[in-house]
PDB file of C-alpha atoms in Angstrom:
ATOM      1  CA  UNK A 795    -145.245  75.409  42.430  1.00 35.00           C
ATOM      2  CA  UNK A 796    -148.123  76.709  43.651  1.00 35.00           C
ATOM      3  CA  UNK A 797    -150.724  74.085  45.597  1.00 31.00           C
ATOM      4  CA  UNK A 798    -153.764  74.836  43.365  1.00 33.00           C
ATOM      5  CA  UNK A 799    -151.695  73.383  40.412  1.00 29.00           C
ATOM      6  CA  UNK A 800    -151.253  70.238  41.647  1.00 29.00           C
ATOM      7  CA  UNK A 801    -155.192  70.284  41.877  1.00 34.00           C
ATOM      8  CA  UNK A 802    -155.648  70.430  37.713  1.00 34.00           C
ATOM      9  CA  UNK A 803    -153.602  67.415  37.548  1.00 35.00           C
ATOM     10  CA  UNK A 804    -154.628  64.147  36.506  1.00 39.00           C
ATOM     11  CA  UNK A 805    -152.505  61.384  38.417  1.00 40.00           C
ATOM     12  CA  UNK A 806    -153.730  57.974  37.751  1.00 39.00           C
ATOM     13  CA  UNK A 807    -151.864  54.987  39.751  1.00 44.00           C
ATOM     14  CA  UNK A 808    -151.961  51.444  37.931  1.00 44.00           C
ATOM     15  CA  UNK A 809    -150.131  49.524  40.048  1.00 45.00           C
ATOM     16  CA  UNK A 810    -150.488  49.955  43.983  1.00 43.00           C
ATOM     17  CA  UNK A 811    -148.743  47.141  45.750  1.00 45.00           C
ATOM     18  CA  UNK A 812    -149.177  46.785  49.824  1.00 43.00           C
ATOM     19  CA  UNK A 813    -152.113  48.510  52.074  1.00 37.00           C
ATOM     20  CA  UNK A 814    -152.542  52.079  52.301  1.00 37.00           C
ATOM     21  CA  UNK A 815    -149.552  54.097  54.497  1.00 35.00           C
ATOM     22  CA  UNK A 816    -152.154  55.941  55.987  1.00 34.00           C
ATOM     23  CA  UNK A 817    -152.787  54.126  59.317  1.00 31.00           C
ATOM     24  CA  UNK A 818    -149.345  52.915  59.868  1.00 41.00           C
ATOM     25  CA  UNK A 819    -145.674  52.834  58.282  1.00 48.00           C
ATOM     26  CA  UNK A 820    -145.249  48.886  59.116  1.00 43.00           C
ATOM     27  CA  UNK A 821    -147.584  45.831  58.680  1.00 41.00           C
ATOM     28  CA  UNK A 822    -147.384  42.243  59.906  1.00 37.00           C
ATOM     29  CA  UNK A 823    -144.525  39.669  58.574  1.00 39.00           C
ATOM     30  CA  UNK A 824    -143.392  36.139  59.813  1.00 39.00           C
ATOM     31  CA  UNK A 825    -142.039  35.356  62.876  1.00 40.00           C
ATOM     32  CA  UNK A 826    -138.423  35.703  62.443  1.00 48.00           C
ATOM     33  CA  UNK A 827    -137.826  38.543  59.928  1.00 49.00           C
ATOM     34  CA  UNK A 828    -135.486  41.392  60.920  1.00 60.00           C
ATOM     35  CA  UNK A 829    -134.305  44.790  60.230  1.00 62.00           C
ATOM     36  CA  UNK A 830    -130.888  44.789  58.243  1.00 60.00           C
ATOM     37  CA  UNK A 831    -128.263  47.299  58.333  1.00 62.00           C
ATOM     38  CA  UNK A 832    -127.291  47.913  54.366  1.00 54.00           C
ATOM     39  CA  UNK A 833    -123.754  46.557  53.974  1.00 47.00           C
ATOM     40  CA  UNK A 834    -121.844  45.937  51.129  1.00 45.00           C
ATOM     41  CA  UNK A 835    -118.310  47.019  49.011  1.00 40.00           C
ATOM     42  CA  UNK A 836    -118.471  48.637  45.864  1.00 35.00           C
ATOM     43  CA  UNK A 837    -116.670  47.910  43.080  1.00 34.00           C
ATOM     44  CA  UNK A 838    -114.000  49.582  41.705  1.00 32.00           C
ATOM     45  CA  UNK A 839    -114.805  51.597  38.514  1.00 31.00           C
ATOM     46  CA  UNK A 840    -112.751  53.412  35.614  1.00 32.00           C
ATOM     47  CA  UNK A 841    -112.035  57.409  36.464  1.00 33.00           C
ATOM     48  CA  UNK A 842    -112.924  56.296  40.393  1.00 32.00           C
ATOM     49  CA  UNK A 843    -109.984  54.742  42.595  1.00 34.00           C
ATOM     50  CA  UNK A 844    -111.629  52.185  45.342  1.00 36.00           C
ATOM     51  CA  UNK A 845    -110.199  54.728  47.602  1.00 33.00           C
ATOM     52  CA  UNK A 846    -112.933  57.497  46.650  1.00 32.00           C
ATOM     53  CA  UNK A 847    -116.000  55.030  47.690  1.00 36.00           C
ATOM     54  CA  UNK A 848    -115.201  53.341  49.714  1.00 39.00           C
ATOM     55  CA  UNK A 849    -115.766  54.717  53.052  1.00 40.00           C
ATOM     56  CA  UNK A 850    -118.886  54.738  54.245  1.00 47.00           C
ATOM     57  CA  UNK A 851    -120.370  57.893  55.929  1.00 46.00           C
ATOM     58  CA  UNK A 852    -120.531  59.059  59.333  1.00 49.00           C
ATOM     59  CA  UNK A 853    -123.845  58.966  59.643  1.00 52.00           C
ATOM     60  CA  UNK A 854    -124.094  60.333  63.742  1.00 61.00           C
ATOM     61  CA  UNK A 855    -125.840  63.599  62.355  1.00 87.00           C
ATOM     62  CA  UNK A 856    -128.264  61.348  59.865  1.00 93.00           C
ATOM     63  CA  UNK A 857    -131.545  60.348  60.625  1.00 94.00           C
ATOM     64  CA  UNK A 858    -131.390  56.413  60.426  1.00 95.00           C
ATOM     65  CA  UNK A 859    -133.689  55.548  56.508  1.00 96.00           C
ATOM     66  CA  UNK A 860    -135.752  52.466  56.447  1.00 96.00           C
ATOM     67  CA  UNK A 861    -136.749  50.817  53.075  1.00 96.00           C
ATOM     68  CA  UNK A 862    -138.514  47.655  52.610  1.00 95.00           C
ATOM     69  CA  UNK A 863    -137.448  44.719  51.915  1.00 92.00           C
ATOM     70  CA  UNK A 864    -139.125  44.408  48.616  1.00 94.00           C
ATOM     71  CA  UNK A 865    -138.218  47.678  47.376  1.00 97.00           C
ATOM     72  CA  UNK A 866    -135.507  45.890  45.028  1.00 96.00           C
ATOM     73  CA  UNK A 867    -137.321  43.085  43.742  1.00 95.00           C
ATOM     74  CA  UNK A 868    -140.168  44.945  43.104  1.00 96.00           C
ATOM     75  CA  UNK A 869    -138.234  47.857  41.074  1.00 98.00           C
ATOM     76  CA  UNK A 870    -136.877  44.642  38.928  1.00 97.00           C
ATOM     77  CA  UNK A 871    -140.584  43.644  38.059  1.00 97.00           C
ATOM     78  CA  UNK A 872    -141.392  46.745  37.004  1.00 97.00           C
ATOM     79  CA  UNK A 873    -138.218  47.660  34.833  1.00 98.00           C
ATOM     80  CA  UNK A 874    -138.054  44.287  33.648  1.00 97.00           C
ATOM     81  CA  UNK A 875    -138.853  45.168  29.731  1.00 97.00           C
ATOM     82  CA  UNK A 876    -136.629  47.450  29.620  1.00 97.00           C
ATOM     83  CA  UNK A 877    -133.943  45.325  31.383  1.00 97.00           C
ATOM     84  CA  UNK A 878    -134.328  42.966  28.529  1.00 97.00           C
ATOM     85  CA  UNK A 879    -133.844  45.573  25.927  1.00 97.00           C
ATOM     86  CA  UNK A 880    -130.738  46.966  27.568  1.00 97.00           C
ATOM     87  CA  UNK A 881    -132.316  50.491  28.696  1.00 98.00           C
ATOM     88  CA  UNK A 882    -132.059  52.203  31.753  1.00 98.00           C
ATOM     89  CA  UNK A 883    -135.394  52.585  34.205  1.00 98.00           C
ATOM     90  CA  UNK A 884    -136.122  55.085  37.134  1.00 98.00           C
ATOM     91  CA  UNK A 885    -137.955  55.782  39.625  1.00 98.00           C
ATOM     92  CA  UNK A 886    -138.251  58.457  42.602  1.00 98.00           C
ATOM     93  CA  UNK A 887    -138.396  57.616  46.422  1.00 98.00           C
ATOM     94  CA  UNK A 888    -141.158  59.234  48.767  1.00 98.00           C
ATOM     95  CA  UNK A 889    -140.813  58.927  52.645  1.00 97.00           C
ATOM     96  CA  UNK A 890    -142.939  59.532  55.489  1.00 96.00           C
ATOM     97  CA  UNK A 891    -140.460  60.942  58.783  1.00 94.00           C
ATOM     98  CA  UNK A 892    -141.085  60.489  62.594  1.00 90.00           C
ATOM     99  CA  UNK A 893    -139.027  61.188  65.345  1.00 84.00           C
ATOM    100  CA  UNK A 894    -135.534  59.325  64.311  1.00 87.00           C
ATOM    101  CA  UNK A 895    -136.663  57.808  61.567  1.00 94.00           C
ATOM    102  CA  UNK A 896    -137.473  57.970  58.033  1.00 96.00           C
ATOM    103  CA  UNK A 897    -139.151  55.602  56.275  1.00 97.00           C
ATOM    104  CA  UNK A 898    -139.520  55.052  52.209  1.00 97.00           C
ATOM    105  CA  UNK A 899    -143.417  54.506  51.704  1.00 96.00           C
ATOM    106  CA  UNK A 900    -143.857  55.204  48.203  1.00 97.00           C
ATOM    107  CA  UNK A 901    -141.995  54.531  44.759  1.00 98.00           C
ATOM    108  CA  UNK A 902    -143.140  57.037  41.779  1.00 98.00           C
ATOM    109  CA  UNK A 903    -142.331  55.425  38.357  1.00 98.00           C
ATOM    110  CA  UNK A 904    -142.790  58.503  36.178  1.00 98.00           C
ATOM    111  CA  UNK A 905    -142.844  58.373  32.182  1.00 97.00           C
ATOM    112  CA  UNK A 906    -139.280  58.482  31.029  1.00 98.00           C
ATOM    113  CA  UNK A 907    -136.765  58.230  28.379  1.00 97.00           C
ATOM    114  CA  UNK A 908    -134.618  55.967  28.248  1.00 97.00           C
ATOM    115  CA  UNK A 909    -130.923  54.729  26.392  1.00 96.00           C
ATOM    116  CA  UNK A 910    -128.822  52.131  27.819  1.00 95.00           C
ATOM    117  CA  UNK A 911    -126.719  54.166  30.013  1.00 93.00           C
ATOM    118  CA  UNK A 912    -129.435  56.886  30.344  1.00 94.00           C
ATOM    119  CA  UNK A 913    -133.103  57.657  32.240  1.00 95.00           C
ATOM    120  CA  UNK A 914    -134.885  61.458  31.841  1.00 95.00           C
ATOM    121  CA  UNK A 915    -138.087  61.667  33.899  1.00 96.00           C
ATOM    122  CA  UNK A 916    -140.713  63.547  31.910  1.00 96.00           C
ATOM    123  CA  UNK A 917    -143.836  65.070  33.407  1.00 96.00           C
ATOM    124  CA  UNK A 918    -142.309  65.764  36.695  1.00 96.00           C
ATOM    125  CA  UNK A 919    -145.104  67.489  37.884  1.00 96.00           C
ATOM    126  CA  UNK A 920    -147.088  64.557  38.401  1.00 97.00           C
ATOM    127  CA  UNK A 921    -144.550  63.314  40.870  1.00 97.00           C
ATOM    128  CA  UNK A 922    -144.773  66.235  42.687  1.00 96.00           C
ATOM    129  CA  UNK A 923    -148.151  66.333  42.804  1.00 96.00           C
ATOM    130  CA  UNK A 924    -148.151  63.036  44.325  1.00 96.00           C
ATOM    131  CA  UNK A 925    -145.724  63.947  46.909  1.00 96.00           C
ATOM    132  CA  UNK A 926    -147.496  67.000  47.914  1.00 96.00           C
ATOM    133  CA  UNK A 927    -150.846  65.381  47.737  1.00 95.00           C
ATOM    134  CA  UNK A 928    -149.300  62.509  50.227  1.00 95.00           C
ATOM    135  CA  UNK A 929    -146.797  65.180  52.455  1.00 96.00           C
ATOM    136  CA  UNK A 930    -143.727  62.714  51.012  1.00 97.00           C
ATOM    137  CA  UNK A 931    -140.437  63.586  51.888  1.00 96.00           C
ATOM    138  CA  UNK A 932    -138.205  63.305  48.283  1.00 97.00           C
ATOM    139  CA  UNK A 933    -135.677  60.855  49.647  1.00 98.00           C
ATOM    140  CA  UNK A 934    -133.689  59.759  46.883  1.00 98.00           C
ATOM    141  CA  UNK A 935    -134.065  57.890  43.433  1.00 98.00           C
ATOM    142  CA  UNK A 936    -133.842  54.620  42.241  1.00 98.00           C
ATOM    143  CA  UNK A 937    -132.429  53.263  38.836  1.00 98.00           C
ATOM    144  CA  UNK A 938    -131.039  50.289  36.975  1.00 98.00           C
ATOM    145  CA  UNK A 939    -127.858  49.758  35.126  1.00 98.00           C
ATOM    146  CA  UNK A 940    -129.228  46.717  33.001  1.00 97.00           C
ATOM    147  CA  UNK A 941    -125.807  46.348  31.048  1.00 93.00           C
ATOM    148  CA  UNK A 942    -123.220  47.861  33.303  1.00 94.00           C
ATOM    149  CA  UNK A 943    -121.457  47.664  36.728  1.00 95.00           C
ATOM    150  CA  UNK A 944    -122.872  48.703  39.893  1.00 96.00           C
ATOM    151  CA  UNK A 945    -121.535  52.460  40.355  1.00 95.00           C
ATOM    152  CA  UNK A 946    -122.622  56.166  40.046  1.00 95.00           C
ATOM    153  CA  UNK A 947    -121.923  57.507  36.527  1.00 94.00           C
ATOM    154  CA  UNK A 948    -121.006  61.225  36.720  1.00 94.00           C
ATOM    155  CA  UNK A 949    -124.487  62.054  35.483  1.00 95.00           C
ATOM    156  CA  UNK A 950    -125.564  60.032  38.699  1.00 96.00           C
ATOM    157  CA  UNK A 951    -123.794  61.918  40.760  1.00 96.00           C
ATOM    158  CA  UNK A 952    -125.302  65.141  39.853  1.00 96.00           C
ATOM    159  CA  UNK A 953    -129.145  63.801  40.063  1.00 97.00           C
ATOM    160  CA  UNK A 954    -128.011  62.627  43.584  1.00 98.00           C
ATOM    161  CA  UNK A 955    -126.581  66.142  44.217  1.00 97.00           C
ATOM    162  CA  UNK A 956    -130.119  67.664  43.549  1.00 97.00           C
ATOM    163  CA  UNK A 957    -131.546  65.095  45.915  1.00 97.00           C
ATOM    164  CA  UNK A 958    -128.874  65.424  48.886  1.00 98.00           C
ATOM    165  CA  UNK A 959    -128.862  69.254  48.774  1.00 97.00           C
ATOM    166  CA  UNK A 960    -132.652  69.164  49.449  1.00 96.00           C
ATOM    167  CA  UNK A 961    -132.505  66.219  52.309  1.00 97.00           C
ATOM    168  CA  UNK A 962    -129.074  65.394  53.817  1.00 96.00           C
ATOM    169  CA  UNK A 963    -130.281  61.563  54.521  1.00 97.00           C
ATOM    170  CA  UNK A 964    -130.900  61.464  50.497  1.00 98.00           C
ATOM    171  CA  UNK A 965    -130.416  57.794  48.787  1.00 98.00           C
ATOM    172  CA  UNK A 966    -129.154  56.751  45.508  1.00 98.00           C
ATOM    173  CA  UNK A 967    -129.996  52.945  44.556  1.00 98.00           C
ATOM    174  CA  UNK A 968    -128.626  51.640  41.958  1.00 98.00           C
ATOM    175  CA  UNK A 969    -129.478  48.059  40.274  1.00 97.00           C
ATOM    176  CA  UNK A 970    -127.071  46.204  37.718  1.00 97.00           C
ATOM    177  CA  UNK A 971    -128.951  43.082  37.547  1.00 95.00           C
ATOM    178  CA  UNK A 972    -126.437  41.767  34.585  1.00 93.00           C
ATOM    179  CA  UNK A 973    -123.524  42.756  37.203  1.00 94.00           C
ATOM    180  CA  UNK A 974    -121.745  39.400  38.750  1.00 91.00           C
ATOM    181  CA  UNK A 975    -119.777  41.217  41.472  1.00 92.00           C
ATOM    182  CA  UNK A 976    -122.291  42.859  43.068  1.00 94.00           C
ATOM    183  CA  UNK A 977    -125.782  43.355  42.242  1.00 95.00           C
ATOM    184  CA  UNK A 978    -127.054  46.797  44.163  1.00 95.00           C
ATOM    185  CA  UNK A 979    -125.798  49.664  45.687  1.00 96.00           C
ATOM    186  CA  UNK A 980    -127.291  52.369  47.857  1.00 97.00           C
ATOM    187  CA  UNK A 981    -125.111  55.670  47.751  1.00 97.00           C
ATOM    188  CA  UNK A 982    -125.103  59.226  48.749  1.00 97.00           C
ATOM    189  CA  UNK A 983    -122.736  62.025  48.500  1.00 96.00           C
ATOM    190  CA  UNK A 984    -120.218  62.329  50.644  1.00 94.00           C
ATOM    191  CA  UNK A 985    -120.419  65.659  52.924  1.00 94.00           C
ATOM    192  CA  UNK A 986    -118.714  68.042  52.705  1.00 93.00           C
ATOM    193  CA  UNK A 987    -116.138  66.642  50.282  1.00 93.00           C
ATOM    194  CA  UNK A 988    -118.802  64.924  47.304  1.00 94.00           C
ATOM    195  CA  UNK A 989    -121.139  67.524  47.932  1.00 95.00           C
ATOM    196  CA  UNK A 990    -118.761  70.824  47.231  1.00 94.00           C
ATOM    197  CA  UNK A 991    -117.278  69.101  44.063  1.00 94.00           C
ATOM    198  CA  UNK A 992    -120.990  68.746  42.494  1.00 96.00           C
ATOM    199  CA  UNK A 993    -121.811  72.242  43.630  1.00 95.00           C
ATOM    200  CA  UNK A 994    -118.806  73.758  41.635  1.00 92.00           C
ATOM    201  CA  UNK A 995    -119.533  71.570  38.606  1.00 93.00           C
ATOM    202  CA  UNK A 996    -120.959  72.980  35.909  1.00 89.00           C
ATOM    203  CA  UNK A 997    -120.599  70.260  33.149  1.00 86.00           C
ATOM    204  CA  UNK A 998    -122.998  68.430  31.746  1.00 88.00           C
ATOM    205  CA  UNK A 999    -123.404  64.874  30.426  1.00 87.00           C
ATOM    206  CA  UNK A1000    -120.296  62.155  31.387  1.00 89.00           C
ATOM    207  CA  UNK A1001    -117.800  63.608  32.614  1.00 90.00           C
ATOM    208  CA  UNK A1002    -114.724  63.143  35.150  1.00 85.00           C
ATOM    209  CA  UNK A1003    -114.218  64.745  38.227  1.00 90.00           C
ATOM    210  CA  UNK A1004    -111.555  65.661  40.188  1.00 82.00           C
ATOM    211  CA  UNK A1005    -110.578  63.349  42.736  1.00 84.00           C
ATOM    212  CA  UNK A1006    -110.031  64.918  46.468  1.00 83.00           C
ATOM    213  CA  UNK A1007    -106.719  66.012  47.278  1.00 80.00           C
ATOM    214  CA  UNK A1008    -106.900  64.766  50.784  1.00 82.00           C
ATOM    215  CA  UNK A1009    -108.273  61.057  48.750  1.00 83.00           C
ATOM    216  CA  UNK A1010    -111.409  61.459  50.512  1.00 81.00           C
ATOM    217  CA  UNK A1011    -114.463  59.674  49.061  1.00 83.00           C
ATOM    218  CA  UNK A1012    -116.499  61.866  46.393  1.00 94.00           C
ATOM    219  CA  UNK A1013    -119.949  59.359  47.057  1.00 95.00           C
ATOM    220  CA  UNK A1014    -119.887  56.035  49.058  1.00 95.00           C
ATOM    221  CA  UNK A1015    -122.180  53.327  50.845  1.00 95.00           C
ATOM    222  CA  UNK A1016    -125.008  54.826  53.109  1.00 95.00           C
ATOM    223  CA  UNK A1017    -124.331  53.022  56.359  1.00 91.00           C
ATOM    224  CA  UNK A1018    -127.549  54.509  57.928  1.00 94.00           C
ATOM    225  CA  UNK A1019    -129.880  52.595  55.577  1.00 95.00           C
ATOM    226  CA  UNK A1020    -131.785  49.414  57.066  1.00 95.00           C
ATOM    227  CA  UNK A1021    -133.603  47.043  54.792  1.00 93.00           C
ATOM    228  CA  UNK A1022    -136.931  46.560  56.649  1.00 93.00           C
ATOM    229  CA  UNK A1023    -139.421  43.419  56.066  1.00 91.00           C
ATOM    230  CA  UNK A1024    -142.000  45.025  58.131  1.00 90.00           C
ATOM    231  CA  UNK A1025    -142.466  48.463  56.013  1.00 94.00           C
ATOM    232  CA  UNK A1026    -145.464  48.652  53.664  1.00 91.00           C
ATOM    233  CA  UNK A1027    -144.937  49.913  50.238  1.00 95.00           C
ATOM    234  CA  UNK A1028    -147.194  51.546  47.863  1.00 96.00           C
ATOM    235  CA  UNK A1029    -146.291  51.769  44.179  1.00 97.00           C
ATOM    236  CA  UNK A1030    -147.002  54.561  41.831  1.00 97.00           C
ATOM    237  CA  UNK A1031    -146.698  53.692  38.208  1.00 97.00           C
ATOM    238  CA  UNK A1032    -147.223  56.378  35.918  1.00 97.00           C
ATOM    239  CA  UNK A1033    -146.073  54.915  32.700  1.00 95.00           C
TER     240      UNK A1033
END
């Protein structure tokens, strides 16, 4: 899309938590907060032997992907209503990158549609007027499973194929705030395996997919992702 489009469009933010990214990527926090490594086992889910994500990636070629540590709870607050009335929310990750790193500055709630096991962005050109506007990097997506398990669904593993395909170091968080086991995930295709499967798929809505002959994983944990308590975040909701 052209650049003089996103000029004709009328983005309003109502909700802008944390300073401006603008002067720096990290801010002040008490003595004694550190940078986490994301860890954590998913569960096992119908149509997905533990076997297929379970291994998390070699992440040597990946550039390491900071988010802060109030991404999550913050997400929560906002999908909160719609938590309570069983439907799915979602949002979309922007990231500023330098040198090694990349860091996740900005979370775009866009208008949506949403079921209980479903979430359908509408107006997606705001979002990418926002990125373009702000030179984001489109790092991944964020969404809740407010009455099911912690997993990708096979229509989540397609929106993270149109993600990864664009930026290798692509995320996938999922929430299940009703989930016992575990409450979070953050996932990405697995390369080359995960990726080729989605490529050659051509279904739509839930499906299965094959699993790997070799039993290689088809999507697993990110083990390049670092919670960080010192990252500002700015909040777009476009609701």
């Amino acid at each position: 899309m052209a650049a003089g489009v996103f000029g004709q469009i009328d983005v309003h933010t109502v909700t802008i938590n944390s300073p401006s990214t603008g002067v720096s990527f990290t801010h002040t926090v008490p003595h004694g907060a550190e940078i986490s490594r994301f860890s954590g086992s998913p569960a096992p889910l119908d149509g997905y032997p533990e076997s297929s994500i379970n291994k998390p990636a070699d992440c040597n070629s990946l550039k390491d992907v900071h988010i802060s540590a109030r991404l999550l709870e913050d997400f929560l607050d906002l999908a909160i209503e719609n938590t309570k009335n069983s439907l799915e929310t979602c949002g979309v990750l922007g990231a500023c990158l330098e040198e090694r790193n990349i860091y996740v500055t900005n979370l775009i709630v866009p208008k949506q549609e949403s079921t209980p096991n479903s979430c359908q962005a509408l107006n997606e050109e705001e979002i990418f007027a926002i990125q373009s506007q702000q030179s984001l990097v489109p790092i991944g997506w964020i969404h809740t499973h407010p009455s099911q398990s912690c997993f990708m669904s096979s229509v989540d593993l397609h929106t993270q194929y149109s993600y990864q395909v664009m930026v290798p170091e692509a995320v996938g968080i999922v929430l299940a705030p009703n989930d016992e086991s575990r409450k979070y995930g953050v996932f990405r295709l697995s390369d080359p395996v995960g990726m080729s499967i989605l490529k050659e798929c051509k279904e739509k809505g839930f499906h299965s997919h094959a699993q790997p002959a070799d039993g290689s994983s088809i999507y697993e944990n990110c083990s390049n992702v670092y919670m960080n308590p010192n990252l500002r975040l700015e909040v777009c909701d476009l609701r």
